[in-house]
mmCIF file of C-alpha atoms and ligand atoms in Angstrom:
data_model
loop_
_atom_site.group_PDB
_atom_site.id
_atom_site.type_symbol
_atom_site.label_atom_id
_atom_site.label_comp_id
_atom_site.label_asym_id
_atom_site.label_seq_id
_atom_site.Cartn_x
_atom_site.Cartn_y
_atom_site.Cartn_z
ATOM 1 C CA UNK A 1 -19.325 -4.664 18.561
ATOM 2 C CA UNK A 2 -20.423 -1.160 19.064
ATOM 3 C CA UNK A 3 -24.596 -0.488 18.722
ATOM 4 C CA UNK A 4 -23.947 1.831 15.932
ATOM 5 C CA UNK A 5 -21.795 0.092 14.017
ATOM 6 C CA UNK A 6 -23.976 -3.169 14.404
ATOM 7 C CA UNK A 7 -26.540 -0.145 12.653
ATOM 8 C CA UNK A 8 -24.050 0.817 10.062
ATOM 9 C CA UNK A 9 -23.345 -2.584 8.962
ATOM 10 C CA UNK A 10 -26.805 -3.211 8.530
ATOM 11 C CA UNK A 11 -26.910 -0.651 5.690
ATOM 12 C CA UNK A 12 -23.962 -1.341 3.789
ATOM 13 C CA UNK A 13 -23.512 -3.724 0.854
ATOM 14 C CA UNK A 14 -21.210 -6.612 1.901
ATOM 15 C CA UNK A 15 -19.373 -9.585 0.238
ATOM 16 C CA UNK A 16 -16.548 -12.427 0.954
ATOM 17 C CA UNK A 17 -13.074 -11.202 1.237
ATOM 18 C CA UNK A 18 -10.229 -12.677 -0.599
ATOM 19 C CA UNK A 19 -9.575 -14.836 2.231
ATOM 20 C CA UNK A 20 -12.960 -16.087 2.273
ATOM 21 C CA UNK A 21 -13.553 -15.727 5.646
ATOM 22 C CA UNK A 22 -14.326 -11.999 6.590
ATOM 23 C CA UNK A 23 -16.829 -9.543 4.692
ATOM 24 C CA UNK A 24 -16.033 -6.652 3.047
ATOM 25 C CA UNK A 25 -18.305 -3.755 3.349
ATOM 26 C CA UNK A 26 -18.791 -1.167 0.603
ATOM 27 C CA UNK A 27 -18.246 2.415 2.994
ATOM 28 C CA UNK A 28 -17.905 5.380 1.114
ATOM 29 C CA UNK A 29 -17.155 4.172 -2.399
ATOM 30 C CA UNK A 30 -14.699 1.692 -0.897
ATOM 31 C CA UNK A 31 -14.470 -2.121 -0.110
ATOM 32 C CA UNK A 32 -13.261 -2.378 4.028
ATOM 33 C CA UNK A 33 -13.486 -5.000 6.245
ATOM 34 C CA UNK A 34 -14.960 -4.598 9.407
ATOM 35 C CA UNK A 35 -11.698 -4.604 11.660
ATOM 36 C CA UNK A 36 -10.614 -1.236 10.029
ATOM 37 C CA UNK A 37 -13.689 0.798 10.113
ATOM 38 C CA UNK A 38 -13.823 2.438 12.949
ATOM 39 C CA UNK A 39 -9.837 3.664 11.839
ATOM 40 C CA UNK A 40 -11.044 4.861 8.582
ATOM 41 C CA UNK A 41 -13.304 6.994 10.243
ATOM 42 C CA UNK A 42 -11.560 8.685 12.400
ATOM 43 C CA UNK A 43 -8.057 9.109 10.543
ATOM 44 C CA UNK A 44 -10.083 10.969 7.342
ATOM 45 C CA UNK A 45 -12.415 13.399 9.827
ATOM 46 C CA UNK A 46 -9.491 13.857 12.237
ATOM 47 C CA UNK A 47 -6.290 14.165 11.135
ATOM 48 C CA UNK A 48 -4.304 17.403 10.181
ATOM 49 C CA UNK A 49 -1.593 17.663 7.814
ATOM 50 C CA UNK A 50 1.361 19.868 8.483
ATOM 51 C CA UNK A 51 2.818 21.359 5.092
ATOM 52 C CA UNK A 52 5.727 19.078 5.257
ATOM 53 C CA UNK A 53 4.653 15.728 5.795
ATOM 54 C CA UNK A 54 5.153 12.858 3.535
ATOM 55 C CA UNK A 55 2.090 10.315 2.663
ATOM 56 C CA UNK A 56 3.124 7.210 0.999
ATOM 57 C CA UNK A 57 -0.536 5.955 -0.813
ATOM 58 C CA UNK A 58 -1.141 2.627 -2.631
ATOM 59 C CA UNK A 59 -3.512 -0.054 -3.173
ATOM 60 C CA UNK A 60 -2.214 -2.772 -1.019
ATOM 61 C CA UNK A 61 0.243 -5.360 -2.413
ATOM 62 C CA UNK A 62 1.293 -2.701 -5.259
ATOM 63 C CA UNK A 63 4.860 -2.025 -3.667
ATOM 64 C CA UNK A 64 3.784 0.114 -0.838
ATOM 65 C CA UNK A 65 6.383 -1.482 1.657
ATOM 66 C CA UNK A 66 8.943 -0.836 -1.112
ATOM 67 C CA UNK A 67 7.966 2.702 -1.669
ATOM 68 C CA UNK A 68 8.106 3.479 2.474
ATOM 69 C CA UNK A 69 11.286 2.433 2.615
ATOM 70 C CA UNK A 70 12.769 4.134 -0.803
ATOM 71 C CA UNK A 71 10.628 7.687 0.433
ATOM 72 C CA UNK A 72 11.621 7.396 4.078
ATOM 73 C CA UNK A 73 15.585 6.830 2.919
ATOM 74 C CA UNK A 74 15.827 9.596 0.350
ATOM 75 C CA UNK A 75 13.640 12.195 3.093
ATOM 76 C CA UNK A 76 15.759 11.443 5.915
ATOM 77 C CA UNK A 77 18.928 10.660 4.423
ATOM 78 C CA UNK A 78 20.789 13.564 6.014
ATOM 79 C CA UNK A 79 20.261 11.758 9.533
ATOM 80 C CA UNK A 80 20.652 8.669 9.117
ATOM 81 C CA UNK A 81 23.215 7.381 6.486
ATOM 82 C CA UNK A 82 22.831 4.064 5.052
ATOM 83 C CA UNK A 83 24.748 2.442 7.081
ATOM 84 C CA UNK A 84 23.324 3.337 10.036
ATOM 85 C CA UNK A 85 19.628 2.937 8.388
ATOM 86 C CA UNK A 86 16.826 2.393 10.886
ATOM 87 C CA UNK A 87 15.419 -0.403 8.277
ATOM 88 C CA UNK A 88 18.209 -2.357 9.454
ATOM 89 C CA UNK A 89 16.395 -3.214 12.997
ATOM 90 C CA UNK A 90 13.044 -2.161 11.877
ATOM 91 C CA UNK A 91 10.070 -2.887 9.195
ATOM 92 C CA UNK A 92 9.557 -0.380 6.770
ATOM 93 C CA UNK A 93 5.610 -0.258 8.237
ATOM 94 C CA UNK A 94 6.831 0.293 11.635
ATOM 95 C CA UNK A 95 8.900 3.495 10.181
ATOM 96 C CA UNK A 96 6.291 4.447 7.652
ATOM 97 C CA UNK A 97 3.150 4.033 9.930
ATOM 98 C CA UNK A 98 -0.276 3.292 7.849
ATOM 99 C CA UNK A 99 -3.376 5.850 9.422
ATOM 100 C CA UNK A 100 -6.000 2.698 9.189
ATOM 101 C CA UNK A 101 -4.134 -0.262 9.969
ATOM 102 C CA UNK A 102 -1.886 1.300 13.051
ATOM 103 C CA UNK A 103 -2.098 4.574 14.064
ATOM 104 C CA UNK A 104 -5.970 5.369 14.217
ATOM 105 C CA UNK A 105 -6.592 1.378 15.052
ATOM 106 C CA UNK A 106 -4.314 1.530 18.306
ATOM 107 C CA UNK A 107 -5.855 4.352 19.277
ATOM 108 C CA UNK A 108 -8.911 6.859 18.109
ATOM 109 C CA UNK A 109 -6.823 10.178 18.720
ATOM 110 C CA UNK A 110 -3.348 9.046 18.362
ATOM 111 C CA UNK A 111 -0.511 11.770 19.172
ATOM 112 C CA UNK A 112 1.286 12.568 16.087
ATOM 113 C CA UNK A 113 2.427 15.715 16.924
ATOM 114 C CA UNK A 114 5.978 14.886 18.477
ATOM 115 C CA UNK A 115 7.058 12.891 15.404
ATOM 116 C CA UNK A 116 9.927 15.007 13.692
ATOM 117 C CA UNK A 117 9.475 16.713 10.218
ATOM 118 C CA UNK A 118 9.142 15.283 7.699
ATOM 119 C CA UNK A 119 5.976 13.165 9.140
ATOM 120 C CA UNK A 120 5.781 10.441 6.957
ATOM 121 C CA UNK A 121 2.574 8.514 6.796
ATOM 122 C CA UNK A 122 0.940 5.768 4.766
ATOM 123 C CA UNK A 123 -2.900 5.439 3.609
ATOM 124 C CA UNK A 124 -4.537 3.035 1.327
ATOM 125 C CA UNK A 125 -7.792 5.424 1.230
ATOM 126 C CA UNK A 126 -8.845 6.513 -2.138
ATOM 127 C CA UNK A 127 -7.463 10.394 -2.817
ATOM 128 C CA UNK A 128 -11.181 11.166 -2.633
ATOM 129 C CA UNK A 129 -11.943 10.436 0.947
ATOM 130 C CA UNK A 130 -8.251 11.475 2.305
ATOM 131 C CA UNK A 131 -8.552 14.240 4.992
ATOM 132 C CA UNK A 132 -9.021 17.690 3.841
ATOM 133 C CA UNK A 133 -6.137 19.077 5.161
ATOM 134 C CA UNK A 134 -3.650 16.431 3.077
ATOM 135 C CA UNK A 135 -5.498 17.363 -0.330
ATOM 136 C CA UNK A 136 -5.242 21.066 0.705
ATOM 137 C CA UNK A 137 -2.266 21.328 2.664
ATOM 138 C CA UNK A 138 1.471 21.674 0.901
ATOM 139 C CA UNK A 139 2.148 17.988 2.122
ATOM 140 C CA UNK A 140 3.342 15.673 -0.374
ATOM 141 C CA UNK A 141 1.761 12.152 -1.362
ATOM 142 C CA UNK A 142 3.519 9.585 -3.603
ATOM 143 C CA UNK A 143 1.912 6.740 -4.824
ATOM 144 C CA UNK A 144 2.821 3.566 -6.071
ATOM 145 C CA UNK A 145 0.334 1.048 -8.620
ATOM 146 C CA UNK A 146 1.087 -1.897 -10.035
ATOM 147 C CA UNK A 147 0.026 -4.210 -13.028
ATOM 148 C CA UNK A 148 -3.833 -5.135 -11.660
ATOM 149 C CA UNK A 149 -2.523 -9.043 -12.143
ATOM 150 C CA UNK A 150 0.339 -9.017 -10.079
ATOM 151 C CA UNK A 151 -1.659 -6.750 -7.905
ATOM 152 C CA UNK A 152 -4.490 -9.129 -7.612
ATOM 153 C CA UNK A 153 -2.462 -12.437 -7.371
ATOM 154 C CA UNK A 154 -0.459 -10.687 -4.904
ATOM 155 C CA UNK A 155 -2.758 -9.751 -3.014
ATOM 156 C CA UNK A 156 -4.638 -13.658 -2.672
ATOM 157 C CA UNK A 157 -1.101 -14.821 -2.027
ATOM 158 C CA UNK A 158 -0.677 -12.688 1.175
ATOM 159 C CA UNK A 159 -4.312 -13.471 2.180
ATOM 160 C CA UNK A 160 -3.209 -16.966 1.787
ATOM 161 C CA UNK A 161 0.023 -16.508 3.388
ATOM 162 C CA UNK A 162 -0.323 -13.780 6.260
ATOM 163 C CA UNK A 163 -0.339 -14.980 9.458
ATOM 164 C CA UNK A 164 -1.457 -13.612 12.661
ATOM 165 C CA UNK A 165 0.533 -14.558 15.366
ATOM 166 C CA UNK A 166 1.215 -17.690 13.921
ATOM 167 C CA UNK A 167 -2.520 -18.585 12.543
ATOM 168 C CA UNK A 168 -3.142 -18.165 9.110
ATOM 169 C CA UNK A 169 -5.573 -15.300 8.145
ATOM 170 C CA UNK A 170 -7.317 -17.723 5.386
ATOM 171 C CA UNK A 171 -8.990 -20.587 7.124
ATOM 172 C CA UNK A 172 -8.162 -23.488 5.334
ATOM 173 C CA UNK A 173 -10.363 -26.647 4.210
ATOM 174 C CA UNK A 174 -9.440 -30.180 6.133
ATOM 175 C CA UNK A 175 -7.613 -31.184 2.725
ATOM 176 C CA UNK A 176 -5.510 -28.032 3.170
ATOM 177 C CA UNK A 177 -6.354 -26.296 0.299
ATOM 178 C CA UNK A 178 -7.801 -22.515 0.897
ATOM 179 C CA UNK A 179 -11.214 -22.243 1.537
ATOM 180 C CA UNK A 180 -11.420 -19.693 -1.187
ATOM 181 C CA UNK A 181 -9.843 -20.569 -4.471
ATOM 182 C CA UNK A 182 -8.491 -17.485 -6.477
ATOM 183 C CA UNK A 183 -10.915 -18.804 -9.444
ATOM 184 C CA UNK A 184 -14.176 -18.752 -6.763
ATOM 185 C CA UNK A 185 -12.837 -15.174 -6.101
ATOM 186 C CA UNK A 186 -12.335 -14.544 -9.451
ATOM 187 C CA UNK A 187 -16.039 -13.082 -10.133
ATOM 188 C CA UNK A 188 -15.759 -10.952 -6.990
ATOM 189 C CA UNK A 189 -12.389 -9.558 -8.363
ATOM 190 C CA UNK A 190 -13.798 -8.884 -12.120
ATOM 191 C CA UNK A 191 -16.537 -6.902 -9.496
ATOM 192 C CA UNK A 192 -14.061 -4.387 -8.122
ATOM 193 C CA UNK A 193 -14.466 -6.622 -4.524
ATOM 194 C CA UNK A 194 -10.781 -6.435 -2.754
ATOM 195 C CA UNK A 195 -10.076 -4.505 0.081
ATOM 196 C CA UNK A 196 -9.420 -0.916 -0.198
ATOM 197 C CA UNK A 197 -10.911 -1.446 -3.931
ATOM 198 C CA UNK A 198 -12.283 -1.423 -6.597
ATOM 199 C CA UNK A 199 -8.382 -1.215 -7.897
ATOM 200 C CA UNK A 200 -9.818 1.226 -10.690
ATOM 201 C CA UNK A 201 -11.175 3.991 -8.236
ATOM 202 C CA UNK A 202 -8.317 3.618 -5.666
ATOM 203 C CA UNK A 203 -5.406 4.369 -8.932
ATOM 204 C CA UNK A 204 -7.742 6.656 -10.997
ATOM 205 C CA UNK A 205 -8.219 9.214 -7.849
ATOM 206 C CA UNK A 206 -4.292 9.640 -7.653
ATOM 207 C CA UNK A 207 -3.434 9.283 -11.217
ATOM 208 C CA UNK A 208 -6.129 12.349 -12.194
ATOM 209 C CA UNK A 209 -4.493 14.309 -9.348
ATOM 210 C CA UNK A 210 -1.151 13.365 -10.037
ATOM 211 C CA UNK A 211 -1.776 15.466 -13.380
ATOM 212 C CA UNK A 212 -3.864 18.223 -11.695
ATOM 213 C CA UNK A 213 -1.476 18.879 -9.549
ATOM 214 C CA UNK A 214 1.901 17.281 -10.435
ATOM 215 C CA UNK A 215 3.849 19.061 -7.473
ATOM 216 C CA UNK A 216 1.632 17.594 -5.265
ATOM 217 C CA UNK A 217 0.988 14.073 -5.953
ATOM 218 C CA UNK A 218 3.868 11.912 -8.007
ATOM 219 C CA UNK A 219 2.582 8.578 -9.742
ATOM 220 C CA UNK A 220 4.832 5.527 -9.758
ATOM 221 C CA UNK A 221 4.674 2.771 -11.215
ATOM 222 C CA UNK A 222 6.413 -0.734 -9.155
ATOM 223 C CA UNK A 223 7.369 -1.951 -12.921
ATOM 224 C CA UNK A 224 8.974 1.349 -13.505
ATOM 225 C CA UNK A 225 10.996 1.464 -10.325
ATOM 226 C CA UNK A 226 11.942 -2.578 -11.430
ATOM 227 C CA UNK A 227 13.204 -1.532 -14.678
ATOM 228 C CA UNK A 228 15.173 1.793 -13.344
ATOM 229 C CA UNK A 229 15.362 2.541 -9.747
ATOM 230 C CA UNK A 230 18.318 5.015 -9.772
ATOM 231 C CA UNK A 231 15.843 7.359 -11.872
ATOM 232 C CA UNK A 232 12.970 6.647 -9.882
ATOM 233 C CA UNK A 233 15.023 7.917 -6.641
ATOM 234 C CA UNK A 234 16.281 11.060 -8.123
ATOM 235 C CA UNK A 235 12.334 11.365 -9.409
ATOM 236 C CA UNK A 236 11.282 11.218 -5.351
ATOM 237 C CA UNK A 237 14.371 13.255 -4.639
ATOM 238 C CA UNK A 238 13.297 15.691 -6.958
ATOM 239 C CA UNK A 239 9.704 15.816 -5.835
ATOM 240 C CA UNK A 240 10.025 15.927 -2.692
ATOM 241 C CA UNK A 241 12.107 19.350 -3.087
ATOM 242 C CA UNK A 242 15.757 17.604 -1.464
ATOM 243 C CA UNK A 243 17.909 16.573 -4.617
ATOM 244 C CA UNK A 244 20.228 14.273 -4.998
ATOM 245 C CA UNK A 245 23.572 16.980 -5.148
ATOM 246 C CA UNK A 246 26.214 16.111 -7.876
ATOM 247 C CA UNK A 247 28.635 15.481 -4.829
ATOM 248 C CA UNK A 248 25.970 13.183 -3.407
ATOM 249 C CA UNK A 249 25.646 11.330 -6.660
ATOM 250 C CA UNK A 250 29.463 10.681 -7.056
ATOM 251 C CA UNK A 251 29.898 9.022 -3.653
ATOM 252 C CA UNK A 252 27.145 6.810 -5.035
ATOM 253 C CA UNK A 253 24.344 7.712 -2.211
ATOM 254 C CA UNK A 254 21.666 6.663 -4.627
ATOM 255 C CA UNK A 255 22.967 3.236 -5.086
ATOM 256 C CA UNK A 256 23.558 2.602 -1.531
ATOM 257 C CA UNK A 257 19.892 3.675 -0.713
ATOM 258 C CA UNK A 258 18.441 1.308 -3.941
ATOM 259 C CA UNK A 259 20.353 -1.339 -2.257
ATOM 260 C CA UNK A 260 19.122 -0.951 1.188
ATOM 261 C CA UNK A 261 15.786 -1.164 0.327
ATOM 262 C CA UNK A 262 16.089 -3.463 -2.612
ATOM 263 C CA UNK A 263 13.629 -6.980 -2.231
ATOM 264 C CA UNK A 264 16.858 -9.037 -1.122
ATOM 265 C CA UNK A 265 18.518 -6.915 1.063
ATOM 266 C CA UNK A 266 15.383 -5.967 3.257
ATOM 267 C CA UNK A 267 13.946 -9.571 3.177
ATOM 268 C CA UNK A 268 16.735 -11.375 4.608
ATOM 269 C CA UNK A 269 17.103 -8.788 7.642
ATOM 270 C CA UNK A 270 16.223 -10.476 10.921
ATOM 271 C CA UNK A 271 13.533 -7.752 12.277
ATOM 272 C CA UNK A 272 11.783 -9.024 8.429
ATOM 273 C CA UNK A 273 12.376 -12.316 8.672
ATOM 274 C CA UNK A 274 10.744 -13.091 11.888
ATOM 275 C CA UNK A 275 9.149 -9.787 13.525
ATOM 276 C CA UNK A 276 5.384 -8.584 13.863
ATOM 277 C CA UNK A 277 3.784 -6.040 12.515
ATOM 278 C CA UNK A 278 1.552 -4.651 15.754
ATOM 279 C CA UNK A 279 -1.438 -4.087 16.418
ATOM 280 C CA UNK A 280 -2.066 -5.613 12.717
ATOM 281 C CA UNK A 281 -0.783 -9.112 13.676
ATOM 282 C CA UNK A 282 0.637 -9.817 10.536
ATOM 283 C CA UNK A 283 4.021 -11.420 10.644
ATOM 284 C CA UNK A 284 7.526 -8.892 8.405
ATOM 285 C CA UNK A 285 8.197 -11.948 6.284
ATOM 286 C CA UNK A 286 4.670 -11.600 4.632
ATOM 287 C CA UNK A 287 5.191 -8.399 2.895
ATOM 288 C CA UNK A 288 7.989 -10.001 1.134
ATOM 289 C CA UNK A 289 7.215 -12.883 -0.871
ATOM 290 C CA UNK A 290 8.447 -12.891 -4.552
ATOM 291 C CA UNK A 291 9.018 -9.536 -5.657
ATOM 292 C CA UNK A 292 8.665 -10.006 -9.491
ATOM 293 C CA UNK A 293 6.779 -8.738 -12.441
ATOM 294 C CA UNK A 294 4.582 -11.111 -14.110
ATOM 295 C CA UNK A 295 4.006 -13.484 -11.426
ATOM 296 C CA UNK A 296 0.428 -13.375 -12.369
ATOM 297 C CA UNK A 297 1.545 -16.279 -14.915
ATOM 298 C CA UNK A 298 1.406 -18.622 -12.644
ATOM 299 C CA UNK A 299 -2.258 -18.437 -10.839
ATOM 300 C CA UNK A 300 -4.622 -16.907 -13.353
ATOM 301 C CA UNK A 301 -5.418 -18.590 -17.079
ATOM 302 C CA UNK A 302 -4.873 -16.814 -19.676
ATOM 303 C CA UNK A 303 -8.480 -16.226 -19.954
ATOM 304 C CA UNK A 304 -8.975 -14.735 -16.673
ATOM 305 C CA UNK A 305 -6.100 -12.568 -17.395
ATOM 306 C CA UNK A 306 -7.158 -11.031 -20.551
ATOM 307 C CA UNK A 307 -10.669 -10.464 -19.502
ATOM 308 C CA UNK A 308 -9.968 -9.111 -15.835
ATOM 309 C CA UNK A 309 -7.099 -6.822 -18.072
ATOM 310 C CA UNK A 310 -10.196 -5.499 -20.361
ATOM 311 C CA UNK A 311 -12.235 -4.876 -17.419
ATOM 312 C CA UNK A 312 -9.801 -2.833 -15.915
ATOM 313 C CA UNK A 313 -9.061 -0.857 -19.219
ATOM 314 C CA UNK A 314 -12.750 -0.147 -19.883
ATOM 315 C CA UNK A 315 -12.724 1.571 -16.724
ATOM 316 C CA UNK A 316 -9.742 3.684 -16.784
ATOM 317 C CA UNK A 317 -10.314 4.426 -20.656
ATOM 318 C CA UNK A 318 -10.152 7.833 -21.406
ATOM 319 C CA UNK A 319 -7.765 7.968 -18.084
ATOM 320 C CA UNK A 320 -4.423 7.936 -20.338
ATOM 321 C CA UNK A 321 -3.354 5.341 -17.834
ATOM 322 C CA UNK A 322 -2.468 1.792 -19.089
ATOM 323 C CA UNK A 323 -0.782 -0.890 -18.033
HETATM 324 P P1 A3P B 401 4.642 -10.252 -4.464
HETATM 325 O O1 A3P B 401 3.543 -10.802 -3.631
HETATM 326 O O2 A3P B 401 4.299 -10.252 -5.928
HETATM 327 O O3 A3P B 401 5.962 -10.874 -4.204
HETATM 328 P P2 A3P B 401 2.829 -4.201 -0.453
HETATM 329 O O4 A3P B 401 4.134 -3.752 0.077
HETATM 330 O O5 A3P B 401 2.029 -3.106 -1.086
HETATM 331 O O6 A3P B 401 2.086 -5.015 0.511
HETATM 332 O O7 A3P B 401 3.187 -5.133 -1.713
HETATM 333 C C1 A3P B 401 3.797 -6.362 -1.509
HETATM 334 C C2 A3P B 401 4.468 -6.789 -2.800
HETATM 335 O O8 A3P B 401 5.678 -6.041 -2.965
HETATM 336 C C3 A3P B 401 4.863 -8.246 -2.724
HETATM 337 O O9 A3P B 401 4.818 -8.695 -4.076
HETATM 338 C C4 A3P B 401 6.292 -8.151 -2.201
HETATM 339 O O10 A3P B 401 7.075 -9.294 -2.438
HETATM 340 C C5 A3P B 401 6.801 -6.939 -2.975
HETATM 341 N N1 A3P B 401 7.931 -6.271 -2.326
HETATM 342 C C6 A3P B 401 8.132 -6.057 -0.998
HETATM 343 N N2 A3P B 401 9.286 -5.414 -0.804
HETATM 344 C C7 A3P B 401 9.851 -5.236 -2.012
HETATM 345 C C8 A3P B 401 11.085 -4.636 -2.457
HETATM 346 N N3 A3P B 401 11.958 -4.113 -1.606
HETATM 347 N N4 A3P B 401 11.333 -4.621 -3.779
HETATM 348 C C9 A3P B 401 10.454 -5.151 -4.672
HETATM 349 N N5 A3P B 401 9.285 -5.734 -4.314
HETATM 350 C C10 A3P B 401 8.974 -5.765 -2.997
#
């Protein structure tokens, strides 16, 4: 590791990450592991947004690989049709490219400028400390929450379950449980300690400016899109500035694109089922595991579930966002 960010480390507050194994440093108001510092950095100094480009933004494990592939299909639905659909040989995050995870971790200055308009990007960086040309510029960001329990439990899960290459990311104990339980992370979570956290800062940046500035930043919800998803795709339609025509909507294009990109469809594809997400490691299949609301049911008690929920509320109160 470089000298100066041996320094840096130094200085920042760390703890364990979900997994158990890496730490999570506290840099600039948000919890990052080591691995994706250096990207952070140099995506939210360096890179400039061109008016029409397209930033998908979540707190990971809150829908975000649903929301690339519903944004991506409604923006550039007038080249490729459905049935020709790029998702069908390709995962949504190798369409939808995240700044930290890919593009500034492959390389420091990465070339973005051939990519055809619309650019669309993903970032998991609070709204705060996005680059000041996407909070200035005309470009579009649309992000996606979720319920903080299904958010949470999710997000163990995948720790649990990612793979690199074939080696689980947790490292497990000989009896092959994970050398983290979600109840000895439990305290850390109640803390605001998960990667790209705390959850409250991460939704509360987008949700205030997705009512400062509502043609600039539209707020989803993944229960929302679960309940209705034909609305929810004339919403992004609609936001985005391209429509859905009334000769559009009678040939049924909205369906078609709800059903490419629905949890079934895009899970059983082969490049999902068994390809790799580069230079991240993580194997397709681990971005789709259950794809259900209330999930949470079935890992937390009761009791960590009602005070984790009051946590949450006592920091968004006064927000006007609940869940
Ligand atoms: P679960 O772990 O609860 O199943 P992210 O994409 O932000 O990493 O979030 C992953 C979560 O979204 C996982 O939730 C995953 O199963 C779910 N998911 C992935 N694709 C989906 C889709 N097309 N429709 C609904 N949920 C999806």
């Amino acid at each position: 590791m470089e000298e100066d960010l041996q320094e840096l480390l130094l200085t920042l507050p760390s703890e364990k990450s979900l997994a158990g194994t890496k730490s999570l440093y506290l840099y600039k108001g948000t919890w990052l592991p080591v691995s994706f510092l250096r990207a952070v950095d140099s995506f939210q100094r360096d890179f400039i947004a061109q008016d029409t480009d397209i930033i998908v933004a979540s707190m990971p494990k809150s829908g975000t690989t649903w929301l690339k592939a519903l944004t991506f299909s409604v923006a550039k639905r007038h080249i490729y049709g459905p049935k020709e659909s790029p998702f069908l040989t390709a995962s949504p995050h190798a369409l939808v490219p995240c700044f930290e995870t890919d593009l500034y971790m492959k390389d420091p200055q990465p070339n973005l400028e051939q990519a055809p308009p619309p650019r669309i990007f993903s970032s998991h960086s609070h709204f705060a400390n996005l680059p000041e040309s996407i909070r200035n510029s005309k470009c579009k960001v649309v992000y996606i929450c979720r319920n903080p329990l299904d958010q949470v439990v999710s997000f163990f899960q995948f720790a649990h379950q990612c793979k690199q290459d074939g080696t689980p990311l947790l490292v497990y104990k000989q009896d092959g449980t994970p050398l983290l339980s979600l109840d000895e992370c439990y305290e850390n979570i109640c803390r605001g300690v998960l990667g790209r956290g705390p959850f409250w800062d991460n939704v509360l940046g987008y949700w205030k400016a997705s009512l400062e500035r509502p043609d600039k930043v539209l707020f989803l919800k993944y229960e929302d899109l679960k309940e209705d998803i034909i609305s929810n795709l004339k919403k992004i339609a609609e936001f985005l500035g391209i429509p859905f025509t009334d000769e559009e909507e009678k040939e049924g294009a909205i369906e078609e694109i709800s059903r490419l990109c629905s949890f079934d469809n895009l899970r059983n594809l082969e490049v999902n089922k068994n390809g790799v997400l580069r230079p991240f490691g993580a194997l397709n299949s681990s971005f789709f595991r259950k794809g259900e609301v209330g999930d949470w049911a079935n890992h937390l008690s009761p009791s960590m579930a009602e005070n984790y929920l009051k946590i949450v509320e006592e920091k968004l109160s006064g927000s006007g966002l609940t869940f």
